Amino acid sequence: MTNAPAPVHLLDPDVAAAVTAFAMPVLSDEVVAALRGATAPPPPLSDAVERTDRTVPGEPAVRVRVHRAKDAEGALPCVVSIHGGGYVFGSCEMDDPAFDRWCTSLGVVGVSVDYRLAPETPYPGPLEDCYAALRWTFEHADELGIDPSRIGVRGVSAGGGLAAALALLVQQRGELQLAFQLLDCPMIDDRQTTASSRLDGLPMWSHEANTYGWRSYLGARYGTDDVPCTAAPARATAEDLVGLPPAFVSVGAIDGFLDEDVAYALRLNHAGVPTELHVYPHGCHGYQAAPASAVARQSAADQEAWLRRVLA
């Protein structure tokens, strides 16, 4: 059976131009190594936000970047952020632009996690790095000027998958209490059986790239039933979802993750988790690469409005 073509003609023109300029190559270990080694000019950032790299002790130690407005006072809410990159590339510096806005506009402290990457470190290594960073944030809340009752997680793409998995792991272990989870186009289903995941010609993150990412992250578990929900949150049972913190889920309509993300948001709602879902009709995976586009601006506004409500 031939897979349906992705409806790329529906893309926002600004998004289409951006994703065409940054066409994702066919992924392999060699290509991923080159992507990791590539350098891009840093984005313009405000002097109003202080950024400090810290080390979370452990085996291994985990680097985090703490963002805080220089004029901020008192104990502030905190967003622990997990970067994207298909589980195989990326770094915590990718979160700098978001916290450059949010630290001043929302009055939050940001903690960005530089987790280990697959395939060198498959599941559960990256997730345990995120858990260690989250626990460190709670333990150092007074030092960092954070209100421990208002700490939540946020992630984009694979980072969204790790954020969703982290919320599940926190609930399983019962040591910490999250206030919210913001899941932006999360990568959460390794099975790739949905219609959207099998579309041909998906921009930015294709079915083939998704296969490479999941195969790298799951290692020997890939293609088996031995995949827990803390590795692929779409596998969570209804019981697993009960009691999770309030959620925000967003995804573009021309994203291979569309079906799995919408289904996850609906299942969270059915489990009694207050969940806000946004589907952007003219967005594909990585529409954030065109920040001036109507899609990206609407998405940013929706996320900030939700964060204002959940942090209040």
Short mmCIF file of C-alpha atoms in Angstrom, two decimals:
data_model
loop_
_atom_site.label_atom_id
_atom_site.label_comp_id
_atom_site.label_asym_id
_atom_site.label_seq_id
_atom_site.Cartn_x
_atom_site.Cartn_y
_atom_site.Cartn_z
CA MET A 1 0.00 0.00 0.00
CA THR A 2 1.40 3.39 -1.00
CA ASN A 3 1.64 5.99 1.75
CA ALA A 4 -0.21 9.25 1.18
CA PRO A 5 1.83 12.34 0.31
CA ALA A 6 2.19 15.05 2.94
CA PRO A 7 0.01 18.10 2.07
CA VAL A 8 2.98 20.46 1.85
CA HIS A 9 1.01 22.83 -0.41
CA LEU A 10 -0.89 23.89 2.74
CA LEU A 11 2.23 25.15 4.53
CA ASP A 12 2.50 28.73 5.70
CA PRO A 13 4.72 30.34 2.98
CA ASP A 14 7.21 31.64 5.55
CA VAL A 15 7.46 28.20 7.14
CA ALA A 16 7.88 26.56 3.73
CA ALA A 17 10.77 28.90 2.92
CA ALA A 18 12.46 28.20 6.25
CA VAL A 19 12.20 24.42 6.11
CA THR A 20 13.36 24.41 2.48
CA ALA A 21 16.44 26.38 3.48
CA PHE A 22 17.10 23.90 6.29
CA ALA A 23 16.34 20.59 4.62
CA MET A 24 17.11 17.69 6.95
CA PRO A 25 19.54 15.26 5.29
CA VAL A 26 19.04 11.50 5.40
CA LEU A 27 20.21 10.63 8.89
CA SER A 28 23.04 8.24 9.63
CA ASP A 29 25.60 8.06 12.43
CA GLU A 30 28.02 10.06 10.24
CA VAL A 31 25.44 12.73 9.38
CA VAL A 32 24.41 13.08 13.03
CA ALA A 33 28.05 13.51 14.04
CA ALA A 34 28.38 16.29 11.45
CA LEU A 35 25.19 17.97 12.68
CA ARG A 36 26.50 17.92 16.22
CA GLY A 37 29.75 19.49 15.08
CA ALA A 38 28.13 22.24 13.02
CA THR A 39 28.14 25.70 14.51
CA ALA A 40 25.61 28.43 13.91
CA PRO A 41 25.83 32.10 14.85
CA PRO A 42 24.28 32.62 18.29
CA PRO A 43 20.89 34.34 18.30
CA PRO A 44 20.70 37.91 19.59
CA LEU A 45 19.97 37.80 23.32
CA SER A 46 19.02 40.42 25.86
CA ASP A 47 21.34 41.71 28.58
CA ALA A 48 18.37 41.59 30.95
CA VAL A 49 18.75 37.84 31.52
CA GLU A 50 21.64 36.19 33.33
CA ARG A 51 22.66 32.72 32.09
CA THR A 52 24.79 30.49 34.32
CA ASP A 53 26.00 26.99 33.52
CA ARG A 54 25.91 24.65 36.51
CA THR A 55 26.86 21.02 37.01
CA VAL A 56 24.46 18.54 38.57
CA PRO A 57 26.71 16.04 40.38
CA GLY A 58 26.24 12.35 39.67
CA GLU A 59 27.41 9.42 37.58
CA PRO A 60 27.60 11.02 35.13
CA ALA A 61 27.36 14.71 35.96
CA VAL A 62 24.76 16.69 33.98
CA ARG A 63 25.22 20.24 32.73
CA VAL A 64 22.31 22.62 33.12
CA ARG A 65 21.94 26.26 32.14
CA VAL A 66 20.05 28.46 34.61
CA HIS A 67 18.28 31.55 33.21
CA ARG A 68 17.01 34.34 35.46
CA ALA A 69 16.13 37.98 34.87
CA LYS A 70 18.79 40.18 36.47
CA ASP A 71 16.21 42.37 38.20
CA ALA A 72 14.05 39.46 39.43
CA GLU A 73 13.30 39.24 43.13
CA GLY A 74 11.81 36.61 45.38
CA ALA A 75 10.92 32.98 44.72
CA LEU A 76 9.80 32.57 41.12
CA PRO A 77 8.11 29.75 39.20
CA CYS A 78 10.47 27.55 37.20
CA VAL A 79 10.36 25.90 33.79
CA VAL A 80 12.73 22.95 33.42
CA SER A 81 13.27 22.72 29.67
CA ILE A 82 14.43 19.81 27.52
CA HIS A 83 15.74 20.56 24.02
CA GLY A 84 14.75 18.81 20.82
CA GLY A 85 16.84 17.03 18.20
CA GLY A 86 15.30 13.62 17.61
CA TYR A 87 17.07 12.22 20.71
CA VAL A 88 20.32 12.30 18.71
CA PHE A 89 21.51 15.93 18.49
CA GLY A 90 20.97 19.36 20.02
CA SER A 91 22.08 21.11 23.20
CA CYS A 92 20.66 23.18 26.02
CA GLU A 93 21.74 26.38 24.24
CA MET A 94 18.74 25.84 21.95
CA ASP A 95 16.54 27.06 24.82
CA ASP A 96 18.27 30.43 25.12
CA PRO A 97 15.82 32.40 22.91
CA ALA A 98 12.72 31.09 24.72
CA PHE A 99 14.06 31.98 28.15
CA ASP A 100 15.32 35.31 26.88
CA ARG A 101 11.62 36.13 26.46
CA TRP A 102 10.03 34.18 29.29
CA CYS A 103 12.35 35.24 32.12
CA THR A 104 11.31 38.85 31.62
CA SER A 105 7.76 38.53 30.24
CA LEU A 106 6.59 35.70 32.52
CA GLY A 107 8.90 36.16 35.49
CA VAL A 108 10.21 32.59 35.52
CA VAL A 109 13.52 30.90 36.17
CA GLY A 110 14.58 28.59 33.36
CA VAL A 111 16.65 25.45 33.81
CA SER A 112 17.79 23.89 30.51
CA VAL A 113 19.09 20.31 30.57
CA ASP A 114 22.07 19.18 28.48
CA TYR A 115 21.21 15.48 28.52
CA ARG A 116 23.32 12.76 26.90
CA LEU A 117 22.41 11.82 23.35
CA ALA A 118 21.61 8.58 21.54
CA PRO A 119 22.80 6.31 20.05
CA GLU A 120 25.83 6.53 22.37
CA THR A 121 23.47 6.81 25.33
CA PRO A 122 20.14 5.09 24.68
CA TYR A 123 17.11 4.96 26.99
CA PRO A 124 17.02 5.33 29.95
CA GLY A 125 20.22 7.41 30.09
CA PRO A 126 18.86 10.70 28.67
CA LEU A 127 15.71 10.46 30.78
CA GLU A 128 17.73 9.80 33.94
CA ASP A 129 19.80 12.90 33.14
CA CYS A 130 16.58 14.92 32.97
CA TYR A 131 15.33 13.43 36.23
CA ALA A 132 18.64 14.25 37.94
CA ALA A 133 18.42 17.85 36.71
CA LEU A 134 14.82 18.14 37.88
CA ARG A 135 15.62 16.73 41.32
CA TRP A 136 18.61 19.10 41.59
CA THR A 137 16.28 22.01 40.78
CA PHE A 138 13.96 21.06 43.62
CA GLU A 139 16.86 20.52 46.04
CA HIS A 140 18.42 23.91 45.16
CA ALA A 141 15.18 25.89 44.91
CA ASP A 142 16.11 28.29 47.73
CA GLU A 143 19.55 28.96 46.27
CA LEU A 144 18.12 29.53 42.77
CA GLY A 145 15.22 31.71 43.92
CA ILE A 146 12.56 29.21 42.86
CA ASP A 147 9.15 28.46 44.33
CA PRO A 148 9.21 24.63 44.58
CA SER A 149 5.41 24.46 44.34
CA ARG A 150 5.55 25.97 40.82
CA ILE A 151 8.13 23.84 38.99
CA GLY A 152 7.09 22.28 35.68
CA VAL A 153 8.64 20.76 32.58
CA ARG A 154 8.67 21.83 28.96
CA GLY A 155 10.10 20.28 25.83
CA VAL A 156 10.05 20.53 22.05
CA SER A 157 9.99 17.46 19.73
CA ALA A 158 12.21 14.81 21.34
CA GLY A 159 12.43 17.19 24.28
CA GLY A 160 8.65 17.11 24.44
CA GLY A 161 8.84 13.31 24.48
CA LEU A 162 11.33 13.45 27.33
CA ALA A 163 9.17 15.99 29.19
CA ALA A 164 6.12 13.72 28.88
CA ALA A 165 8.20 10.73 29.97
CA LEU A 166 9.63 12.72 32.86
CA ALA A 167 6.13 13.54 34.11
CA LEU A 168 5.32 9.81 34.05
CA LEU A 169 8.59 8.91 35.80
CA VAL A 170 8.05 11.56 38.49
CA GLN A 171 4.64 10.10 39.20
CA GLN A 172 6.01 6.54 39.33
CA ARG A 173 8.80 7.42 41.78
CA GLY A 174 6.72 9.69 44.00
CA GLU A 175 9.67 11.85 45.14
CA LEU A 176 8.76 15.14 43.45
CA GLN A 177 5.62 17.02 42.45
CA LEU A 178 5.36 18.74 39.06
CA ALA A 179 3.06 21.72 38.54
CA PHE A 180 2.66 21.39 34.75
CA GLN A 181 3.94 19.86 31.51
CA LEU A 182 4.24 21.81 28.25
CA LEU A 183 4.63 19.42 25.31
CA ASP A 184 5.41 21.15 22.01
CA CYS A 185 5.12 18.73 19.04
CA PRO A 186 6.31 15.89 21.28
CA MET A 187 7.96 12.77 19.85
CA ILE A 188 6.18 10.08 21.85
CA ASP A 189 5.33 6.99 19.75
CA ASP A 190 8.03 4.61 18.52
CA ARG A 191 5.57 2.34 16.70
CA GLN A 192 4.87 4.75 13.80
CA THR A 193 1.59 3.10 12.89
CA THR A 194 -0.53 6.26 12.56
CA ALA A 195 -1.50 7.75 9.21
CA SER A 196 0.39 10.99 9.83
CA SER A 197 3.59 9.20 10.86
CA ARG A 198 3.69 7.36 7.54
CA LEU A 199 3.14 10.31 5.19
CA ASP A 200 5.62 10.65 2.34
CA GLY A 201 7.57 13.86 1.86
CA LEU A 202 7.17 15.27 5.37
CA PRO A 203 9.32 18.39 5.68
CA MET A 204 12.00 18.73 8.37
CA TRP A 205 11.41 15.37 10.09
CA SER A 206 10.50 12.50 7.78
CA HIS A 207 9.29 9.00 8.54
CA GLU A 208 12.84 7.78 7.85
CA ALA A 209 14.39 10.34 10.21
CA ASN A 210 11.88 9.36 12.86
CA THR A 211 12.83 5.70 12.46
CA TYR A 212 16.50 6.59 12.87
CA GLY A 213 15.78 8.64 16.00
CA TRP A 214 13.72 5.94 17.68
CA ARG A 215 16.11 3.15 16.70
CA SER A 216 18.97 5.17 18.21
CA TYR A 217 17.10 6.02 21.40
CA LEU A 218 15.61 2.59 22.13
CA GLY A 219 18.60 0.49 21.08
CA ALA A 220 17.85 -3.23 21.41
CA ARG A 221 14.29 -2.44 22.53
CA TYR A 222 13.40 -0.96 19.14
CA GLY A 223 10.77 -2.99 17.31
CA THR A 224 9.84 -5.01 20.39
CA ASP A 225 7.06 -4.83 22.95
CA ASP A 226 9.65 -4.18 25.67
CA VAL A 227 9.20 -0.42 25.46
CA PRO A 228 7.89 1.19 28.67
CA CYS A 229 5.83 4.36 28.71
CA THR A 230 8.77 6.26 30.17
CA ALA A 231 10.56 5.57 26.86
CA ALA A 232 7.58 6.19 24.55
CA PRO A 233 4.77 7.97 26.44
CA ALA A 234 2.15 7.04 23.82
CA ARG A 235 2.38 3.53 25.26
CA ALA A 236 1.06 4.71 28.65
CA THR A 237 -2.06 2.98 29.93
CA ALA A 238 -5.09 4.90 31.14
CA GLU A 239 -3.97 4.13 34.69
CA ASP A 240 -0.50 5.55 34.01
CA LEU A 241 -2.02 8.90 32.99
CA VAL A 242 -4.27 9.46 36.01
CA GLY A 243 -2.89 12.12 38.32
CA LEU A 244 -0.40 13.68 35.91
CA PRO A 245 0.03 17.47 36.05
CA PRO A 246 -1.92 19.84 33.77
CA ALA A 247 -0.72 19.66 30.19
CA PHE A 248 -0.40 21.80 27.08
CA VAL A 249 0.03 19.90 23.80
CA SER A 250 0.66 21.59 20.44
CA VAL A 251 1.50 20.28 16.98
CA GLY A 252 1.36 21.32 13.35
CA ALA A 253 -1.23 19.73 11.07
CA ILE A 254 1.51 18.76 8.58
CA ASP A 255 3.65 17.02 11.21
CA GLY A 256 4.23 13.28 11.36
CA PHE A 257 3.53 13.55 15.09
CA LEU A 258 0.02 14.95 14.54
CA ASP A 259 -1.97 11.80 15.23
CA GLU A 260 0.06 10.59 18.22
CA ASP A 261 0.03 14.03 19.85
CA VAL A 262 -3.70 14.60 19.41
CA ALA A 263 -4.41 11.08 20.71
CA TYR A 264 -2.19 11.66 23.75
CA ALA A 265 -3.91 14.95 24.56
CA LEU A 266 -7.33 13.29 24.31
CA ARG A 267 -6.23 10.40 26.51
CA LEU A 268 -4.87 12.83 29.11
CA ASN A 269 -8.25 14.57 29.15
CA HIS A 270 -10.06 11.25 29.48
CA ALA A 271 -7.80 10.44 32.45
CA GLY A 272 -8.89 13.63 34.19
CA VAL A 273 -5.75 15.64 33.42
CA PRO A 274 -6.59 19.26 32.47
CA THR A 275 -5.15 19.42 28.96
CA GLU A 276 -5.12 22.17 26.35
CA LEU A 277 -4.58 21.05 22.75
CA HIS A 278 -3.58 23.20 19.77
CA VAL A 279 -3.27 22.03 16.15
CA TYR A 280 -1.84 24.60 13.74
CA PRO A 281 -3.28 24.10 10.23
CA HIS A 282 -0.35 25.51 8.24
CA GLY A 283 2.54 24.23 10.35
CA CYS A 284 4.93 21.31 9.87
CA HIS A 285 7.48 19.93 12.28
CA GLY A 286 10.02 22.63 13.05
CA TYR A 287 7.80 25.59 12.12
CA GLN A 288 9.61 27.42 14.93
CA ALA A 289 12.46 27.84 12.43
CA ALA A 290 10.37 30.67 10.99
CA PRO A 291 9.70 32.69 14.17
CA ALA A 292 8.14 35.60 12.27
CA SER A 293 5.57 33.36 10.56
CA ALA A 294 1.92 33.55 11.55
CA VAL A 295 2.04 29.93 12.75
CA ALA A 296 5.06 30.45 15.02
CA ARG A 297 3.72 33.72 16.41
CA GLN A 298 0.35 32.15 17.23
CA SER A 299 2.01 29.16 18.85
CA ALA A 300 4.26 31.38 20.98
CA ALA A 301 1.28 33.47 22.08
CA ASP A 302 -0.73 30.36 22.99
CA GLN A 303 2.11 28.89 25.03
CA GLU A 304 2.74 32.12 26.91
CA ALA A 305 -0.97 32.60 27.65
CA TRP A 306 -1.21 29.06 29.02
CA LEU A 307 1.94 29.46 31.11
CA ARG A 308 0.57 32.69 32.59
CA ARG A 309 -2.57 30.85 33.70
CA VAL A 310 -0.86 27.75 35.05
CA LEU A 311 1.80 29.77 36.89
CA ALA A 312 -0.66 32.19 38.48
#
